[in-house]
XYZ file of C-alpha atoms in Angstrom:
627
model
C 15.593 14.948 -13.328
C 14.152 18.384 -13.367
C 12.940 20.889 -15.920
C 10.142 23.070 -16.906
C 7.026 22.392 -14.675
C 9.138 19.745 -12.837
C 11.154 21.633 -10.219
C 13.250 19.925 -7.379
C 10.850 18.483 -4.876
C 8.518 17.114 -7.430
C 9.653 13.566 -6.425
C 7.576 13.615 -3.207
C 7.696 10.001 -1.766
C 4.782 8.814 -3.985
C 6.789 9.530 -7.197
C 10.194 8.373 -6.147
C 12.021 8.793 -9.501
C 11.424 10.715 -12.561
C 13.190 10.766 -15.804
C 12.718 11.921 -19.344
C 14.335 10.423 -22.637
C 14.285 12.558 -25.801
C 17.459 11.806 -27.829
C 15.412 9.997 -30.404
C 12.717 12.370 -30.509
C 14.751 15.424 -30.943
C 16.710 13.672 -33.731
C 13.687 12.724 -35.646
C 11.444 15.843 -35.418
C 11.392 19.461 -34.513
C 9.850 19.892 -30.972
C 6.953 22.180 -30.299
C 8.284 23.953 -27.306
C 4.882 24.718 -25.861
C 3.869 20.993 -25.294
C 6.961 19.005 -26.032
C 8.473 19.943 -22.548
C 11.922 18.620 -21.831
C 11.281 17.358 -18.317
C 9.424 14.471 -16.740
C 6.366 16.704 -16.586
C 3.279 15.250 -18.441
C 1.951 17.746 -20.769
C -0.450 15.316 -22.355
C -2.408 13.607 -19.583
C -2.092 9.984 -20.767
C 0.741 9.018 -18.479
C -0.807 10.563 -15.363
C -4.008 8.739 -16.128
C -2.412 5.346 -16.310
C -0.109 5.867 -13.490
C -2.969 6.823 -11.162
C -4.815 3.739 -12.202
C -2.068 1.436 -11.113
C -0.831 3.129 -8.038
C -2.996 6.287 -7.340
C -3.634 7.341 -3.786
C -6.659 6.064 -2.194
C -10.023 7.730 -1.571
C -9.313 10.791 -3.712
C -12.285 12.993 -4.591
C -12.918 13.178 -8.376
C -13.890 16.816 -8.925
C -14.504 18.091 -12.516
C -16.253 21.403 -13.551
C -17.243 21.758 -9.795
C -18.964 18.467 -9.411
C -17.792 15.599 -7.349
C -18.243 12.210 -9.237
C -17.237 10.251 -6.230
C -13.900 9.026 -4.882
C -11.202 7.053 -6.609
C -8.373 4.750 -5.704
C -5.375 3.233 -7.653
C -5.256 -0.553 -7.656
C -2.092 -0.510 -5.451
C -2.466 2.839 -3.583
C 0.449 2.538 -1.344
C 2.875 1.573 -4.183
C 5.557 3.894 -5.203
C 5.765 5.311 -8.865
C 8.794 5.765 -10.913
C 8.125 7.831 -14.066
C 10.024 7.185 -17.318
C 8.750 9.819 -20.040
C 9.530 8.696 -23.618
C 6.534 9.945 -25.642
C 6.014 13.662 -26.352
C 2.669 15.053 -27.807
C 4.327 15.696 -31.210
C 6.601 12.949 -31.380
C 7.643 9.556 -29.853
C 10.492 7.109 -31.071
C 11.258 3.477 -30.333
C 14.691 4.502 -29.338
C 13.461 6.507 -26.456
C 11.042 3.838 -25.282
C 13.653 1.158 -25.169
C 15.907 3.613 -23.373
C 13.337 4.154 -20.785
C 12.565 0.468 -20.376
C 16.248 -0.326 -19.934
C 16.584 2.510 -17.293
C 13.612 1.214 -15.322
C 15.222 -2.187 -15.218
C 18.546 -0.775 -14.176
C 16.768 1.310 -11.375
C 15.365 -1.901 -9.925
C 11.606 -1.482 -10.399
C 9.340 -4.501 -9.676
C 6.606 -3.742 -12.290
C 6.447 -1.920 -15.591
C 3.174 -0.782 -16.940
C 3.246 -0.238 -20.718
C 0.389 1.532 -22.197
C 2.527 2.358 -25.323
C 4.095 0.043 -27.849
C 4.004 -0.868 -31.601
C 0.913 -0.433 -33.592
C 1.663 -3.271 -35.910
C 4.331 -5.967 -36.341
C 7.634 -5.184 -37.569
C 8.020 -6.067 -41.217
C 11.597 -7.445 -41.412
C 11.688 -9.706 -38.294
C 9.554 -11.891 -36.229
C 7.222 -10.439 -33.735
C 9.043 -11.984 -30.813
C 12.478 -10.791 -32.124
C 11.551 -7.058 -32.501
C 13.929 -4.682 -30.691
C 10.904 -3.773 -28.475
C 9.937 -7.278 -27.503
C 13.516 -8.358 -27.082
C 13.886 -5.408 -24.626
C 10.941 -6.664 -22.664
C 12.398 -10.092 -22.513
C 15.509 -8.612 -20.971
C 13.322 -6.985 -18.465
C 11.667 -10.231 -17.631
C 15.250 -11.779 -17.312
C 16.028 -9.122 -14.576
C 12.826 -10.194 -12.673
C 10.463 -7.411 -13.789
C 6.745 -8.123 -14.399
C 5.453 -6.433 -17.609
C 1.847 -5.523 -18.205
C 1.221 -4.458 -21.769
C -1.733 -2.920 -23.394
C -3.097 -5.362 -25.864
C -4.088 -2.572 -28.500
C -7.187 -0.616 -29.676
C -7.742 -2.056 -33.092
C -10.808 -4.528 -32.293
C -12.997 -6.127 -33.165
C -10.730 -7.458 -36.032
C -8.877 -10.549 -35.431
C -5.175 -10.894 -34.950
C -4.862 -7.262 -34.010
C -3.026 -7.721 -30.593
C 0.289 -5.727 -30.353
C 1.423 -7.559 -27.153
C 2.886 -10.491 -29.032
C 5.355 -12.347 -26.548
C 4.772 -14.873 -23.799
C 7.133 -12.920 -21.578
C 4.814 -9.975 -21.234
C 1.172 -9.973 -20.222
C -1.040 -8.564 -22.835
C -4.159 -7.014 -21.192
C -7.568 -6.635 -23.055
C -10.298 -4.179 -21.978
C -13.847 -4.528 -20.720
C -16.429 -2.394 -19.282
C -17.579 -2.207 -15.600
C -21.183 -2.250 -14.458
C -21.114 1.565 -14.063
C -23.271 3.532 -16.299
C -23.796 7.283 -16.634
C -27.417 7.881 -18.059
C -28.626 11.206 -19.111
C -32.423 11.570 -20.252
C -34.358 14.000 -22.433
C -37.945 14.816 -21.557
C -39.806 15.842 -24.563
C -42.813 18.436 -24.292
C -45.276 15.457 -24.785
C -43.870 13.764 -21.831
C -41.793 11.200 -23.540
C -38.487 10.345 -21.858
C -35.528 9.468 -24.129
C -32.409 7.852 -22.578
C -28.897 8.909 -23.737
C -25.561 9.567 -22.178
C -23.708 12.693 -21.177
C -21.683 13.896 -18.460
C -23.220 17.082 -17.702
C -25.670 18.735 -15.323
C -29.515 19.262 -16.258
C -30.788 22.317 -18.083
C -32.122 25.148 -16.071
C -34.799 24.108 -13.697
C -33.165 20.852 -12.880
C -34.894 19.064 -15.817
C -38.352 20.308 -14.921
C -38.470 23.425 -16.976
C -39.037 22.980 -20.765
C -36.921 24.930 -23.211
C -37.409 25.552 -26.885
C -36.277 22.580 -28.975
C -34.468 23.670 -32.208
C -32.825 21.372 -35.021
C -29.574 22.964 -36.098
C -30.514 23.327 -39.709
C -33.608 25.225 -38.926
C -31.497 27.790 -37.008
C -29.177 28.917 -39.688
C -28.514 32.441 -40.814
C -30.878 32.971 -43.929
C -28.175 35.174 -45.786
C -25.014 33.417 -44.478
C -22.073 32.877 -46.662
C -20.828 29.923 -44.933
C -20.167 26.459 -46.959
C -23.312 24.357 -47.039
C -21.649 21.234 -45.749
C -22.797 18.992 -42.992
C -20.373 20.465 -40.380
C -21.846 23.934 -40.768
C -25.496 22.869 -41.347
C -26.073 19.967 -39.141
C -23.087 19.318 -36.831
C -22.868 22.635 -34.810
C -19.263 22.955 -35.351
C -19.265 26.788 -36.404
C -21.165 29.337 -34.556
C -21.011 31.830 -37.346
C -23.567 29.594 -39.144
C -26.250 30.228 -36.793
C -29.014 33.017 -36.257
C -28.222 33.878 -32.571
C -31.859 34.858 -31.871
C -33.113 31.265 -32.774
C -30.486 29.373 -30.638
C -30.274 31.695 -27.529
C -31.597 29.808 -24.625
C -32.770 26.797 -26.637
C -31.977 23.077 -26.651
C -30.287 22.643 -30.094
C -30.217 19.299 -31.934
C -27.000 18.532 -33.610
C -26.641 15.638 -35.923
C -23.990 12.958 -36.129
C -22.948 13.247 -39.770
C -19.880 12.806 -41.935
C -17.506 15.061 -40.094
C -17.901 12.879 -36.872
C -17.578 9.769 -38.816
C -14.327 11.069 -40.468
C -12.854 12.436 -37.222
C -13.024 16.154 -38.395
C -15.804 17.211 -36.207
C -15.756 17.040 -32.394
C -17.867 17.498 -29.330
C -15.351 20.236 -28.241
C -16.588 22.362 -31.142
C -20.154 21.881 -30.195
C -19.346 22.948 -26.636
C -17.540 26.004 -27.988
C -20.507 26.845 -30.195
C -22.934 26.413 -27.354
C -21.049 28.728 -25.168
C -20.581 31.401 -27.851
C -24.255 31.478 -28.645
C -25.454 30.665 -25.118
C -27.495 27.545 -25.901
C -29.274 26.234 -22.952
C -28.173 22.720 -23.990
C -27.595 20.484 -26.975
C -28.473 17.025 -28.199
C -26.277 15.145 -30.553
C -28.575 12.605 -32.243
C -27.582 9.492 -34.414
C -27.877 9.818 -38.171
C -29.928 7.067 -39.930
C -27.507 7.273 -42.827
C -24.630 6.138 -40.540
C -26.322 4.001 -38.009
C -25.781 4.006 -34.313
C -22.591 5.643 -33.084
C -20.246 4.997 -30.242
C -20.661 7.748 -27.486
C -17.455 8.557 -25.644
C -18.197 10.072 -22.218
C -16.337 13.529 -21.629
C -17.547 15.901 -18.901
C -19.294 18.964 -20.497
C -19.439 22.234 -18.985
C -22.829 22.892 -20.398
C -25.968 20.612 -20.579
C -25.392 18.140 -23.296
C -26.841 14.684 -24.053
C -25.713 12.156 -26.622
C -28.198 9.931 -28.264
C -26.219 7.072 -30.132
C -29.282 5.113 -31.100
C -30.987 5.795 -34.483
C -34.310 4.462 -33.161
C -34.080 7.032 -30.029
C -33.124 9.757 -32.321
C -36.036 9.252 -34.687
C -38.344 9.496 -31.649
C -37.048 12.920 -30.942
C -37.164 14.032 -34.592
C -40.776 12.736 -34.993
C -41.886 14.750 -32.070
C -39.879 17.838 -33.288
C -41.531 17.602 -36.778
C -45.039 17.108 -35.476
C -44.784 20.287 -33.285
C -42.940 22.571 -35.765
C -44.799 24.621 -38.325
C -43.189 25.296 -41.756
C -44.260 27.279 -44.840
C -44.473 25.830 -48.415
C -40.598 26.184 -48.723
C -40.053 24.056 -45.727
C -38.735 27.195 -43.582
C -39.755 27.078 -40.107
C -42.562 29.574 -39.100
C -43.231 28.547 -35.536
C -41.059 26.424 -33.182
C -43.530 24.447 -31.030
C -41.357 21.818 -29.793
C -39.988 21.808 -25.984
C -37.542 19.794 -24.082
C -35.387 19.437 -20.971
C -32.365 17.361 -20.190
C -31.819 15.628 -16.856
C -28.762 14.942 -14.621
C -26.163 12.973 -16.301
C -23.248 12.964 -13.782
C -24.759 10.415 -11.420
C -23.694 6.725 -12.001
C -25.926 3.715 -11.787
C -24.523 0.201 -11.183
C -26.806 -2.075 -12.950
C -25.309 -2.940 -16.239
C -23.961 -6.370 -17.528
C -20.311 -6.630 -16.971
C -17.659 -7.557 -17.865
C -18.286 -7.216 -21.589
C -15.238 -7.014 -23.812
C -14.967 -3.693 -25.308
C -15.226 -3.332 -29.106
C -12.039 -1.402 -29.401
C -9.964 -4.016 -27.589
C -7.607 -5.791 -29.911
C -8.188 -9.581 -30.497
C -6.106 -12.740 -30.971
C -4.990 -15.089 -32.384
C -1.307 -13.986 -31.738
C 0.909 -13.690 -34.915
C 4.511 -14.412 -35.271
C 5.246 -12.142 -38.315
C 4.011 -9.312 -40.608
C 2.358 -11.947 -42.894
C 0.073 -12.851 -39.950
C 1.360 -16.347 -39.550
C -0.310 -17.801 -36.350
C 1.821 -18.168 -33.165
C 1.384 -20.949 -30.448
C 0.776 -18.279 -27.816
C -2.425 -17.228 -26.274
C -2.992 -13.487 -26.674
C -4.495 -11.506 -24.999
C -3.385 -12.904 -21.712
C -5.982 -11.345 -19.379
C -8.995 -9.130 -19.340
C -9.380 -5.933 -17.071
C -11.534 -2.750 -16.906
C -10.670 -0.431 -19.609
C -13.849 1.285 -20.519
C -14.801 4.826 -19.132
C -12.216 4.595 -16.393
C -11.641 7.652 -14.187
C -7.988 8.703 -13.614
C -5.830 11.763 -13.042
C -5.137 14.125 -15.778
C -2.617 16.913 -16.655
C -4.448 20.158 -17.057
C -2.256 21.016 -20.087
C -3.987 18.315 -21.886
C -1.888 19.020 -25.209
C -3.955 16.630 -27.458
C -7.429 16.717 -25.871
C -8.309 20.441 -25.688
C -11.775 19.615 -24.339
C -9.981 18.469 -21.139
C -7.783 21.474 -20.704
C -7.742 22.649 -17.196
C -9.147 19.346 -15.588
C -7.387 17.317 -13.177
C -9.346 14.142 -13.948
C -10.554 12.326 -16.997
C -12.878 9.536 -17.960
C -11.189 7.513 -20.759
C -11.383 4.180 -22.569
C -8.747 1.920 -24.061
C -6.472 -0.988 -23.301
C -4.021 1.708 -22.108
C -6.431 1.841 -19.049
C -6.678 -1.812 -18.621
C -2.991 -2.653 -18.522
C -2.290 -0.524 -15.328
C -5.219 -2.416 -13.485
C -3.063 -5.522 -14.007
C 0.087 -3.710 -13.119
C -1.230 -2.569 -9.954
C -2.699 -6.136 -9.145
C 0.826 -7.307 -9.866
C 2.284 -4.948 -7.349
C -0.200 -6.331 -4.605
C 0.705 -9.783 -5.374
C 4.397 -8.996 -5.270
C 4.023 -7.260 -1.868
C 2.251 -10.372 -0.405
C 4.514 -12.744 -2.067
C 8.014 -10.982 -2.337
C 9.769 -13.991 -3.559
C 7.488 -14.735 -6.542
C 8.976 -14.331 -10.050
C 7.021 -12.383 -12.864
C 6.019 -15.698 -14.451
C 4.567 -16.899 -11.013
C 2.697 -13.604 -10.734
C 1.256 -13.897 -14.405
C 0.347 -17.452 -13.529
C -1.553 -16.517 -10.513
C -3.396 -13.797 -12.397
C -4.267 -15.802 -15.359
C -5.441 -19.209 -13.636
C -7.591 -17.698 -11.154
C -9.577 -15.572 -13.452
C -13.192 -16.013 -14.455
C -14.955 -16.451 -17.829
C -18.347 -15.435 -16.545
C -20.199 -12.121 -16.062
C -21.977 -10.550 -13.104
C -25.106 -12.162 -14.248
C -23.672 -15.580 -14.157
C -23.676 -15.897 -17.860
C -20.661 -16.717 -20.132
C -18.851 -13.427 -20.936
C -19.936 -11.496 -23.900
C -18.048 -9.202 -26.242
C -19.060 -6.155 -28.274
C -19.066 -6.762 -32.115
C -18.627 -4.958 -35.269
C -22.073 -3.047 -34.950
C -22.343 -0.776 -31.948
C -24.185 -2.276 -28.976
C -24.208 -5.636 -30.597
C -22.990 -8.560 -28.375
C -21.866 -12.033 -29.015
C -20.446 -14.828 -26.859
C -16.865 -14.005 -26.250
C -13.651 -16.305 -26.734
C -10.220 -16.577 -25.228
C -8.936 -14.532 -28.190
C -10.984 -11.561 -26.796
C -10.601 -12.178 -22.974
C -7.478 -14.236 -22.703
C -7.702 -16.520 -19.570
C -10.767 -14.353 -18.468
C -11.580 -11.349 -16.263
C -8.891 -10.712 -13.571
C -9.863 -11.651 -9.991
C -7.338 -9.936 -7.561
C -8.552 -11.609 -4.350
C -8.097 -15.164 -5.801
C -4.829 -14.310 -7.578
C -3.165 -13.494 -4.187
C -3.742 -17.164 -3.144
C -3.745 -19.335 -6.436
C -2.851 -22.754 -4.998
C -0.724 -23.721 -7.959
C 1.391 -21.490 -10.395
C 3.339 -22.539 -13.450
C 6.644 -20.951 -13.693
C 9.025 -20.179 -16.587
C 12.533 -18.763 -16.618
C 14.590 -16.839 -19.040
C 16.258 -20.040 -20.303
C 12.809 -21.411 -21.027
C 11.924 -18.447 -23.261
C 15.240 -19.086 -25.242
C 14.233 -22.576 -25.782
C 10.803 -21.466 -26.969
C 12.368 -19.100 -29.495
C 14.759 -21.825 -30.833
C 11.704 -24.058 -31.332
C 9.863 -21.692 -33.546
C 9.024 -23.249 -37.087
C 11.846 -22.632 -39.628
C 13.887 -20.601 -37.403
C 17.624 -20.380 -37.743
C 19.705 -20.682 -34.595
C 21.949 -17.908 -35.468
C 18.937 -15.355 -35.647
C 18.167 -16.237 -31.939
C 21.789 -15.703 -31.020
C 21.924 -12.386 -32.931
C 18.907 -11.101 -31.259
C 19.343 -12.319 -27.635
C 23.022 -13.246 -27.360
C 22.113 -16.761 -26.219
C 22.909 -19.968 -28.171
C 20.149 -22.589 -29.060
C 21.190 -25.287 -26.711
C 17.969 -27.126 -25.777
C 14.984 -26.148 -27.980
C 11.548 -27.566 -27.317
C 10.019 -30.332 -29.325
C 7.257 -27.810 -30.040
C 6.765 -24.024 -28.997
C 3.689 -25.198 -27.158
C 5.921 -26.830 -24.474
C 6.679 -23.551 -23.074
C 5.401 -23.841 -19.399
C 2.733 -21.219 -19.827
C -0.705 -21.321 -18.055
C -2.282 -22.026 -21.276
C -1.932 -24.408 -24.312
C -2.254 -23.012 -27.774
C -1.675 -25.000 -30.993
C -2.275 -23.132 -34.235
C -2.254 -26.245 -36.495
C -2.408 -29.749 -34.746
C -1.944 -32.757 -37.064
C -2.661 -36.111 -35.628
C -1.514 -36.158 -31.898
C 0.761 -34.009 -29.658
C 2.156 -34.470 -26.163
C 2.754 -31.349 -24.072
C 3.873 -31.046 -20.591
C 2.916 -28.446 -17.848
C 4.621 -28.367 -14.458
C 2.716 -26.894 -11.437
C 4.160 -25.720 -8.235
C 2.164 -25.601 -4.927
C 2.579 -22.083 -3.464
C 0.181 -22.649 -0.757
C 1.087 -23.435 3.024
C -0.469 -26.864 3.206
C -0.357 -30.169 1.315
C -3.346 -30.362 -1.016
C -4.926 -32.960 -3.426
C -6.048 -31.884 -6.729
C -8.460 -33.571 -9.215
C -8.230 -32.785 -12.899
C -10.914 -32.445 -15.387
C -10.835 -31.588 -19.100
C -13.355 -29.788 -21.527
C -11.750 -30.671 -24.858
C -11.863 -28.221 -27.782
C -14.213 -29.420 -30.652
C -12.513 -31.918 -32.835
C -10.105 -33.024 -30.282
C -9.824 -35.505 -27.319
C -7.594 -34.510 -24.512
C -5.937 -37.009 -22.044
C -4.532 -35.730 -18.746
C -2.092 -37.678 -16.744
C -2.225 -37.920 -13.786
C -5.894 -37.113 -13.305
C -5.220 -36.466 -9.657
C -2.316 -35.874 -7.456
C -1.282 -34.733 -3.912
C 1.360 -31.998 -3.642
C 3.058 -30.580 -0.724
C 4.129 -26.955 -0.157
C 6.803 -25.839 -2.674
C 6.501 -29.243 -4.380
C 6.160 -29.616 -8.113
C 4.102 -32.064 -10.253
C 4.203 -32.764 -14.045
C 1.197 -32.832 -16.143
C 1.265 -34.672 -19.423
C -1.356 -33.552 -21.831
C -2.060 -35.542 -25.079
C -4.204 -33.701 -27.560
C -5.633 -35.894 -30.419
C -7.292 -34.758 -33.623
C -10.760 -36.602 -34.182
C -12.241 -34.142 -36.608
C -10.421 -31.567 -38.650
C -11.810 -27.955 -38.207
C -11.172 -24.738 -40.023
C -10.706 -22.438 -37.010
C -9.672 -22.508 -33.483
C -11.754 -24.208 -30.760
C -11.461 -23.758 -27.190
C -11.488 -25.756 -23.960
C -9.805 -25.935 -20.686
C -8.140 -28.065 -18.040
C -9.461 -27.518 -14.564
C -7.566 -28.573 -11.438
C -9.844 -28.572 -8.312
C -8.033 -28.621 -4.912
C -9.235 -30.128 -1.607
C -8.665 -26.732 0.026
C -10.950 -24.903 -2.434
C -8.211 -23.714 -4.979
C -9.248 -23.872 -8.620
C -6.686 -23.593 -11.266
C -7.705 -23.124 -15.009
C -5.590 -23.686 -18.082
C -7.052 -22.505 -21.316
C -6.724 -24.720 -24.391
C -6.888 -23.129 -27.947
C -6.404 -25.675 -30.794
C -6.850 -25.719 -34.565
C -7.302 -29.440 -35.443
C -6.286 -30.124 -39.033
C -6.105 -33.173 -41.298
C -2.706 -34.904 -41.454
């Protein structure tokens, strides 16, 4: 399909199909013609970003504001992309999204990457039976692998919006890449911050006058005396131009930033208008440390998200600044320079589950009743990820004119897994979506690059705690191992129907209405769905579940099973060892017994170690309760 900004020829061999869906959006809202463009063209940037992560070309130079940050590649750089635009900068509807998914399935795509979806469960139906999730079930029936963003409502529990076992919900983590920007004070003290910008004049070796925003205000100004005018550098009309020209200005993270009204973009505009040499955005003790999002600045700028570091700067400033009895500055004596912030270092702990990444446990309805499905499924990089960008940038004016952006979100994590799924599909063309999903999850790791158990960010900025499967799913994705997993656990469409029919207190006619399928053979318990994990939200006494594995290797292999039982349980595995030929299958009977009631989920795993070095991990998540 063609249209504004998308003429014939836009499908170029990399993009092999492009369509837009707008009937729902146009029926529900008035379009803004400048950004709600009726063509496949991306006026926002989000779609371009996630597409390039999944399947962007290899070795592309990332140039922003004239600086090359390095070279980037998509996860599957030789894959083809089909574009289905269903969300507009001003409006988006479920009807258009469902239409786009249906069209993608009809067109025969192998993988769907979904960085869009519901923000909360549907009020009047089970999470698994919403129109959106049933649409994804039908995509799975058609043989399409679906990678879905887990959501950005962490670190609260049960905030995942990828609910169903037939889609792969992807959580987000950091990488070991860091962008550090330092401030050198006039007394030689160096304070580390972050900021994707170049140094002040002199390449950080020349000092410039340091001025706090509130000390540079017009003495006879008529502007409101609110924090956004006084502290946050949002309004150039509030400043005395002679006091800020050529200086490094200290702005303060205050109420406006906390509430989302104040922006870095406004600081940049103020700095450009009044010709700041640079700016520093310091943390406010009244609000604590803040989360610093990295955006390329066209002028020198450094973010100091730590209150302790900010206080070091302010103590130096006050010591060097002379004031009269009214507190008015009579002499600015503080100096500073800022260093290069655009060069990456690779020394950090990773992966660490990102604070924003939505958490499990999975829920079955709007009342937050627990589901017997592990969510999220897998963890992938989603913090500070470079990707392509649309220069119109309808909703992020600070990125207008840029062809690349550095963004964070589970939106960025999901296409990593989509691209990996494409690589696995290329290597194993006959594999079904469930086989690909199993390979990705059972070969993942629960340890970071330092060899420690994976950590997660908590409620307080920069605080870490030991992570759990409700934060990372099966673990951090390992593409090289997922290509050759040894064993896979496979599920078919009929298995998902049996799963739905076995949900507690479910009426068979509800399943038939939603799917068109009768409830012929429900499982004894929902946890008997042949997933590469076992989740039981309320275990009383004892339960038997079965998992069936298939050898997808080229040789006969012997596996030895071991079990780490969740606290409060014992777990018996039968058989404890087996030999399996290529394409052969093996049933594993798992008995889980309550030995001590617990108030919350506890975790363990089954590890199958093969004689040819394959290792298959099945995560266990159980709440043992009293009978």
